[in-house]
Amino acid sequence: MAEPVVTVQGQRQAGEGLIFWLSGFVLLVGLPLLNVLPDPDSWLHVSDFALNRFGKFLCFAILALGLDLIWGYTGILSLGHGVFFGFGAYAIGMHLMLTIGTESVYGSALPDFMVWNQVKELPLFWKPFYSFGVALAGAVLVPTLFAFIFGFLAFRSRIKGVYFAIITQALALCAWLVFNRNETNLGGTNGLTDFKQILGFRLSEPGTQRALYILTVLFLGAAYAVCRWIIRSRAGRVLVAIRDSEQRVLFSGYSPANYKLFVFVVSAALAGLAGALYVPQVGIITPAQIGVLPSLEMVIWVAVGGRGTLVGAALGAVGVNWARSVLTNYFPELWPFFLGGLFIAVVLLFPDGLVGLFTRVREKWLASGLWVRKSPASSEHNG
Amino acid sequence: MKVALGIMLLGTASLLGAGQAIAAEGPRASTAAPPLSLIDRALADLSSGDQARQDAAANVLIEQGDSSLLPKLEEIRNNADRSVRLAIKPLMDLLKNRSNLASPDADRRRSAAADLGSSGRPVVMPWLEAALAGEPNRWVRYTLEESLALIRLASDDPDTKIKAAAKLGELRSSNAVPALKELLQQTGTDATDQQKALANAARAAIGQIDIWASWANAFETIFRGISLSSILLIMSLGLAIVFGLMGVINMAHGELMMIGAYATFVTQECFRAYFPAGLFDYYFIAAMPIAFCVVALCGLILEATVIRFLYGRPLETMLATWGVSLVLIQAARVYFGDLTSVVAPSWLSGGAQVMVGVYLPYNRIFIIVLSILCVAGIYFLLFRTGVGLRVRAVMQNRDMSSCLGIPTRKVDAYTFAFGSGLAGLAGCALTLIGNVEPGLGQNYIVDSFMVVVTGGVGKLMGTIVASLGIGGLNKFLEPSFGAVYGKVLILVLVILFLQRRPSGLFTIKGRHADA
């Protein structure tokens, strides 16, 4: 049974590896160089704004990788990943709020929104976030821990399929409601914003943003490597098996719940990491970015790119967000139509996403005989 | 005498006569018909600069005047300077309220009685007493008594005060609490026996009122819980058919409700534009079947274009229908704008007072009744008709049904359309309690999915019990935890509940392999 799978994966591995190194080089070296070197008027020049925006998309790509692990490979649809993203983002955001210090509008050591809300003293749970290390650890550990508890309860009682999707959606709704409240001292509807510096570097400096961008690319590469390692491992095979027939996995003596919990926690950690990288680059985090709709949009990134392929997930995140920033700029009223249409089209017309579309087109081409090469095995997986 | 007065007041509403009769009882007037010149002179005195003469004139007018003077007063008021206007305003209010005491509309009588009570003028007491004698409506009578007691409570005679306090306690009047508390505070340590007795009476009355208020509060909380449950129920019923029975998870269900609400809105506008004004109140009766049919049609289209390709793939259905919902929301926003609202028909506005301090709005009662009717209708349709038998057969075993000659494709389409139509009906009902806006469906969709998940798929009973449970629990938790944390707590409770019963409250018994 394992034999054909390996050959298919082997072929795809070569293609994916090439894409990985090529795009890694472009993202890591090419774009920053184009940002620094050419004359600002040259058509080759990548503006600070464009680079920064691209950094944001790459954060989403990290999240999409995690989401692809759990949905594309394991078949569990989580509609609550915005929450984990939010935990990571708020953890770093809180640290950045505290480093503003007395530079804030009201000149108080407390964050501005606390001054508005007449909070006299810094709440206890804010205090550890004075330290950058704690904030960074919290950005990953809080979502991890939360996902562990939530996933433990959910998977233990064999909540799955649409039930899991609905429960996670309710989680997103609840988190949105709670983060919106003023008395939770997380900035309410306005969220956390107006950051000034990170580790002593001014966030308004292009250099700082460039460094953050490079950091994001590095983390994206690392996340990709980890995800690839997971799906290549034995555990990864079990994950795919769970997607295809959980009953059979159970009867073969594996415990699907543990594998599902593992992959859920990993993807939550990646979402937290994405949030942590997102905040200093974008400069604001509000509850509106972690609610029900943003969580669903994340799923659509993966679906559009092609679930079940890591490259597809990352590609989808960048592509959809790029389309969003273009469309909302020129036709703000059309964006919901476009997004809704994308949801429908991706499900009905190209269920394997852009990558699947590409593969199908290539296969047709190969079958037509114009391209003389040994035909690869058809139908890579039945997602 | 008083009975005769009351009959006059109610039967003929001859205000002039009543006014004269009351005046005859008053201490000052000696003749049955007051000399017209007295009123004329008072009217003239009102605009004189002299404060004392103005006051005296006002008193004369209050005691002897009636609502026929209102136009004249209005005229004086329009021509007078500010101080005169200020003096005339309470005078006019009193006279207006006095004539309203004889209004055929019970609500107006009641609010007039309440206004007169809060005016605090002893002079209105005979009016109230006269009205009380002939008042047929229980709640107007209650307000009249309350107002009388409130005025007596402010009198100078301690005995009257004690009696008034006791009366207010008996009436469980929450309006009297501030006045009673003030009385308590005025009683110092060096109080006389009489004052102490008064304080005791006030304290006892406050105690009575408080106990009653907490009962009334509990009763209202229960009613609100039932009301929210019925709203959840009516929304979840469509889902129970579509998701519970067919296994199709339709995230656009909320938007189907939104379409139902807009169908109601459009029906209302059509009635306003093309039908005689007298029929306007009946638009809602027409709107219910219209909303049902329009949304059922939308459901048919949705089934034929999207859902039918996705049977058996719930996660994909979820995403595609979410896309549909985004498109529908934006379409409504572009076409109708952001916020509109439906005017509730007059027979559904207002409410019924069932006991002191408990007021049940008619629209809520209507929704409760409607949801009960829907449940009964669905039960009848599913379990007592041939169509229902086919639907259940297809849902239980599609292949076998198909072998037996049931057109499963058609049954699917009609079942989906029926569930959608129920969503339309729910949307129509929602217009009674809230605005019509594009995001209408989003507010409730997560809640109603939670209801279906908790209730268990495939059983209507589960949906009913779960919506009652979640709705009731929501309103029960809200006072102590606030709306937001109440919701969070409910999510936690649902997750914990699913630990015990992973497939919901009611499950289909048998050895179903969960594939």
Short mmCIF file of C-alpha atoms in Angstrom, two decimals, chain A residues 110-380:
data_model
loop_
_atom_site.label_atom_id
_atom_site.label_comp_id
_atom_site.label_asym_id
_atom_site.label_seq_id
_atom_site.Cartn_x
_atom_site.Cartn_y
_atom_site.Cartn_z
CA LEU A 110 -0.37 53.10 31.43
CA PRO A 111 -1.67 52.34 27.92
CA ASP A 112 -3.95 55.07 26.60
CA PHE A 113 -7.15 53.05 26.63
CA MET A 114 -6.68 52.35 30.34
CA VAL A 115 -6.47 56.05 30.96
CA TRP A 116 -9.76 56.51 29.09
CA ASN A 117 -11.36 53.72 31.03
CA GLN A 118 -10.01 55.18 34.25
CA VAL A 119 -8.00 52.15 35.19
CA LYS A 120 -5.60 53.43 37.84
CA GLU A 121 -3.21 50.55 38.08
CA LEU A 122 -1.83 48.09 35.56
CA PRO A 123 -3.84 44.84 35.81
CA LEU A 124 -1.82 41.96 37.19
CA PHE A 125 -1.91 39.87 34.01
CA TRP A 126 -0.28 42.71 32.07
CA LYS A 127 2.79 42.87 34.30
CA PRO A 128 4.75 39.89 32.91
CA PHE A 129 4.50 41.45 29.45
CA TYR A 130 7.08 44.08 30.35
CA SER A 131 9.58 41.43 29.38
CA PHE A 132 9.92 40.75 25.66
CA GLY A 133 10.87 37.14 26.29
CA VAL A 134 7.72 36.47 28.27
CA ALA A 135 5.62 38.12 25.59
CA LEU A 136 7.22 36.07 22.83
CA ALA A 137 6.85 32.85 24.81
CA GLY A 138 3.29 33.79 25.67
CA ALA A 139 2.49 34.45 22.03
CA VAL A 140 3.17 30.81 21.26
CA LEU A 141 2.46 29.12 24.58
CA VAL A 142 -0.92 30.70 25.32
CA PRO A 143 -2.52 29.51 22.09
CA THR A 144 -0.78 26.17 22.50
CA LEU A 145 -2.10 25.67 25.98
CA PHE A 146 -5.55 26.89 25.08
CA ALA A 147 -5.68 24.62 22.04
CA PHE A 148 -4.51 21.74 24.20
CA ILE A 149 -7.33 22.16 26.70
CA PHE A 150 -9.97 22.86 24.10
CA GLY A 151 -8.76 20.11 21.80
CA PHE A 152 -8.46 17.64 24.65
CA LEU A 153 -12.08 18.16 25.63
CA ALA A 154 -13.31 18.19 22.06
CA PHE A 155 -11.41 15.21 20.68
CA ARG A 156 -11.81 13.10 23.80
CA SER A 157 -15.56 13.21 23.40
CA ARG A 158 -15.13 12.51 19.67
CA ILE A 159 -16.59 15.79 18.52
CA LYS A 160 -15.75 15.84 14.86
CA GLY A 161 -16.70 17.03 11.42
CA VAL A 162 -19.25 19.78 11.36
CA TYR A 163 -19.70 19.57 15.11
CA PHE A 164 -16.09 20.51 15.67
CA ALA A 165 -16.43 23.27 13.09
CA ILE A 166 -19.48 24.70 14.84
CA ILE A 167 -17.94 24.49 18.29
CA THR A 168 -14.79 26.26 17.13
CA GLN A 169 -16.91 28.87 15.43
CA ALA A 170 -18.75 29.47 18.68
CA LEU A 171 -15.32 29.77 20.29
CA ALA A 172 -14.40 32.48 17.80
CA LEU A 173 -17.63 34.28 18.52
CA CYS A 174 -17.05 34.12 22.27
CA ALA A 175 -13.46 35.30 22.00
CA TRP A 176 -14.59 38.18 19.83
CA LEU A 177 -17.22 39.14 22.39
CA VAL A 178 -14.78 38.94 25.29
CA PHE A 179 -11.98 40.86 23.56
CA ASN A 180 -14.49 43.55 22.68
CA ARG A 181 -15.30 44.23 26.32
CA ASN A 182 -13.63 47.11 28.04
CA GLU A 183 -13.43 45.50 31.44
CA THR A 184 -11.16 42.71 30.19
CA ASN A 185 -8.56 45.48 29.81
CA LEU A 186 -7.54 44.43 26.33
CA GLY A 187 -8.38 47.68 24.62
CA GLY A 188 -12.01 46.91 23.80
CA THR A 189 -13.23 47.51 20.26
CA ASN A 190 -10.26 49.72 19.43
CA GLY A 191 -7.78 47.00 20.24
CA LEU A 192 -4.10 47.70 20.77
CA THR A 193 -2.37 50.22 18.56
CA ASP A 194 -0.10 53.25 18.38
CA PHE A 195 3.03 51.21 19.03
CA LYS A 196 6.33 53.06 19.00
CA GLN A 197 9.22 50.66 19.32
CA ILE A 198 10.29 47.06 19.59
CA LEU A 199 13.42 46.13 21.56
CA GLY A 200 14.55 49.74 21.26
CA PHE A 201 14.12 49.94 17.49
CA ARG A 202 11.63 52.48 16.18
CA LEU A 203 8.79 50.77 14.37
CA SER A 204 8.41 53.73 12.04
CA GLU A 205 11.94 53.19 10.65
CA PRO A 206 12.03 51.35 7.27
CA GLY A 207 15.04 49.44 8.55
CA THR A 208 13.10 47.97 11.45
CA GLN A 209 10.29 46.96 9.15
CA ARG A 210 12.76 45.39 6.73
CA ALA A 211 14.27 43.38 9.54
CA LEU A 212 10.83 42.25 10.65
CA TYR A 213 10.07 41.23 7.10
CA ILE A 214 13.21 39.14 6.86
CA LEU A 215 12.40 37.60 10.22
CA THR A 216 8.96 36.69 8.93
CA VAL A 217 10.42 35.03 5.86
CA LEU A 218 12.81 33.03 8.04
CA PHE A 219 10.01 31.93 10.33
CA LEU A 220 7.87 31.04 7.33
CA GLY A 221 10.70 28.88 6.01
CA ALA A 222 11.12 27.23 9.39
CA ALA A 223 7.37 26.66 9.71
CA TYR A 224 7.32 25.14 6.25
CA ALA A 225 10.17 22.83 7.14
CA VAL A 226 8.51 21.73 10.37
CA CYS A 227 5.19 21.08 8.64
CA ARG A 228 6.90 19.14 5.90
CA TRP A 229 8.78 17.13 8.45
CA ILE A 230 5.55 16.32 10.26
CA ILE A 231 3.68 15.17 7.19
CA ARG A 232 6.62 13.11 6.00
CA SER A 233 6.91 11.38 9.33
CA ARG A 234 4.94 8.32 10.37
CA ALA A 235 2.62 10.59 12.31
CA GLY A 236 1.90 12.49 9.13
CA ARG A 237 0.76 9.29 7.44
CA VAL A 238 -1.57 8.63 10.35
CA LEU A 239 -2.96 12.14 10.01
CA VAL A 240 -3.81 11.57 6.35
CA ALA A 241 -5.27 8.19 7.27
CA ILE A 242 -7.48 9.87 9.86
CA ARG A 243 -8.71 12.22 7.18
CA ASP A 244 -9.52 9.37 4.83
CA SER A 245 -11.02 6.93 7.32
CA GLU A 246 -10.91 7.62 11.00
CA GLN A 247 -12.75 4.40 11.80
CA ARG A 248 -10.09 2.29 10.13
CA VAL A 249 -7.32 4.12 11.95
CA LEU A 250 -9.10 3.50 15.22
CA PHE A 251 -9.55 -0.17 14.45
CA SER A 252 -5.90 -0.47 13.43
CA GLY A 253 -4.94 0.28 16.99
CA TYR A 254 -4.03 3.95 16.75
CA SER A 255 -5.61 6.60 18.90
CA PRO A 256 -6.88 9.25 16.50
CA ALA A 257 -7.69 11.60 19.37
CA ASN A 258 -4.01 11.95 20.33
CA TYR A 259 -2.89 12.60 16.77
CA LYS A 260 -5.67 15.10 16.26
CA LEU A 261 -4.81 16.85 19.49
CA PHE A 262 -1.15 17.01 18.44
CA VAL A 263 -1.88 18.54 15.07
CA PHE A 264 -4.43 20.95 16.53
CA VAL A 265 -1.88 22.19 19.05
CA VAL A 266 0.83 22.57 16.41
CA SER A 267 -1.43 24.55 14.13
CA ALA A 268 -2.53 26.74 17.04
CA ALA A 269 1.11 27.45 17.87
CA LEU A 270 1.79 28.42 14.25
CA ALA A 271 -1.26 30.70 14.33
CA GLY A 272 0.07 32.33 17.50
CA LEU A 273 3.48 32.81 15.89
CA ALA A 274 1.82 34.38 12.86
CA GLY A 275 -0.06 36.77 15.14
CA ALA A 276 3.12 37.70 16.97
CA LEU A 277 4.88 38.58 13.71
CA TYR A 278 1.81 40.35 12.35
CA VAL A 279 1.38 42.94 15.10
CA PRO A 280 4.67 44.86 14.90
CA GLN A 281 4.43 45.02 11.11
CA VAL A 282 0.81 46.12 10.86
CA GLY A 283 0.79 48.20 14.00
CA ILE A 284 -2.70 47.37 15.19
CA ILE A 285 -4.68 44.42 16.45
CA THR A 286 -8.41 44.65 17.09
CA PRO A 287 -11.10 42.09 17.92
CA ALA A 288 -12.42 42.54 14.38
CA GLN A 289 -9.41 40.56 13.15
CA ILE A 290 -10.08 37.51 15.29
CA GLY A 291 -13.82 36.98 15.01
CA VAL A 292 -15.98 34.55 13.09
CA LEU A 293 -15.51 36.00 9.62
CA PRO A 294 -11.71 36.38 9.75
CA SER A 295 -11.46 32.81 11.00
CA LEU A 296 -13.48 31.60 8.04
CA GLU A 297 -11.43 33.66 5.63
CA MET A 298 -8.33 31.86 6.84
CA VAL A 299 -9.91 28.59 5.79
CA ILE A 300 -10.62 30.03 2.38
CA TRP A 301 -6.96 30.98 1.89
CA VAL A 302 -6.06 27.34 2.28
CA ALA A 303 -8.91 26.19 0.08
CA VAL A 304 -8.03 28.61 -2.68
CA GLY A 305 -4.36 27.72 -2.68
CA GLY A 306 -5.05 24.02 -2.51
CA ARG A 307 -5.47 22.09 0.67
CA GLY A 308 -3.33 19.10 1.23
CA THR A 309 -0.31 20.86 -0.22
CA LEU A 310 1.80 23.13 1.93
CA VAL A 311 2.88 25.32 -0.95
CA GLY A 312 -0.74 25.75 -1.96
CA ALA A 313 -1.76 26.91 1.50
CA ALA A 314 0.97 29.53 1.65
CA LEU A 315 0.26 30.60 -1.91
CA GLY A 316 -3.44 30.90 -1.18
CA ALA A 317 -2.86 33.09 1.86
CA VAL A 318 -0.68 35.48 -0.08
CA GLY A 319 -2.87 35.42 -3.18
CA VAL A 320 -6.22 36.00 -1.51
CA ASN A 321 -4.86 38.74 0.69
CA TRP A 322 -3.20 40.43 -2.23
CA ALA A 323 -6.48 40.29 -4.14
CA ARG A 324 -8.21 41.67 -1.10
CA SER A 325 -5.92 44.63 -0.73
CA VAL A 326 -6.26 45.44 -4.43
CA LEU A 327 -10.02 44.99 -4.59
CA THR A 328 -10.88 46.77 -1.37
CA ASN A 329 -8.79 49.63 -2.64
CA TYR A 330 -10.51 50.04 -6.01
CA PHE A 331 -13.95 48.45 -5.50
CA PRO A 332 -14.71 48.32 -1.78
CA GLU A 333 -18.31 47.25 -2.39
CA LEU A 334 -17.32 44.32 -4.52
CA TRP A 335 -15.01 42.57 -2.07
CA PRO A 336 -17.72 40.62 -0.20
CA PHE A 337 -19.14 39.45 -3.54
CA PHE A 338 -15.70 38.36 -4.62
CA LEU A 339 -14.97 36.59 -1.36
CA GLY A 340 -18.37 34.89 -1.34
CA GLY A 341 -17.94 33.87 -4.95
CA LEU A 342 -14.51 32.50 -4.08
CA PHE A 343 -16.02 30.38 -1.30
CA ILE A 344 -18.56 28.90 -3.71
CA ALA A 345 -16.22 28.53 -6.66
CA VAL A 346 -13.45 26.91 -4.71
CA VAL A 347 -15.82 24.28 -3.37
CA LEU A 348 -17.82 23.60 -6.52
CA LEU A 349 -15.38 24.22 -9.34
CA PHE A 350 -11.83 23.66 -8.19
CA PRO A 351 -11.85 21.72 -4.93
CA ASP A 352 -8.08 21.24 -5.00
CA GLY A 353 -7.42 24.94 -5.29
CA LEU A 354 -4.89 26.67 -7.47
CA VAL A 355 -2.33 23.92 -7.06
CA GLY A 356 -4.90 21.32 -8.05
CA LEU A 357 -5.90 23.44 -11.03
CA PHE A 358 -2.27 23.72 -12.06
CA THR A 359 -1.79 19.96 -11.77
CA ARG A 360 -4.92 19.28 -13.78
CA VAL A 361 -3.88 21.64 -16.55
CA ARG A 362 -0.43 20.08 -16.63
CA GLU A 363 -1.88 16.60 -16.82
CA LYS A 364 -4.12 17.59 -19.71
CA TRP A 365 -1.11 19.04 -21.42
CA LEU A 366 0.93 15.91 -20.82
CA ALA A 367 -1.90 13.70 -22.03
CA SER A 368 -2.16 15.70 -25.22
CA GLY A 369 1.34 14.51 -26.08
CA LEU A 370 2.75 17.96 -26.75
CA TRP A 371 5.03 17.61 -23.81
CA VAL A 372 7.04 14.46 -24.07
CA ARG A 373 7.73 13.13 -20.63
CA LYS A 374 6.79 10.19 -18.51
CA SER A 375 3.30 10.76 -17.20
CA PRO A 376 3.12 11.00 -13.45
CA ALA A 377 0.65 8.93 -11.48
CA SER A 378 -2.74 10.51 -11.65
CA SER A 379 -4.90 11.57 -8.75
CA GLU A 380 -2.60 12.31 -5.91
#
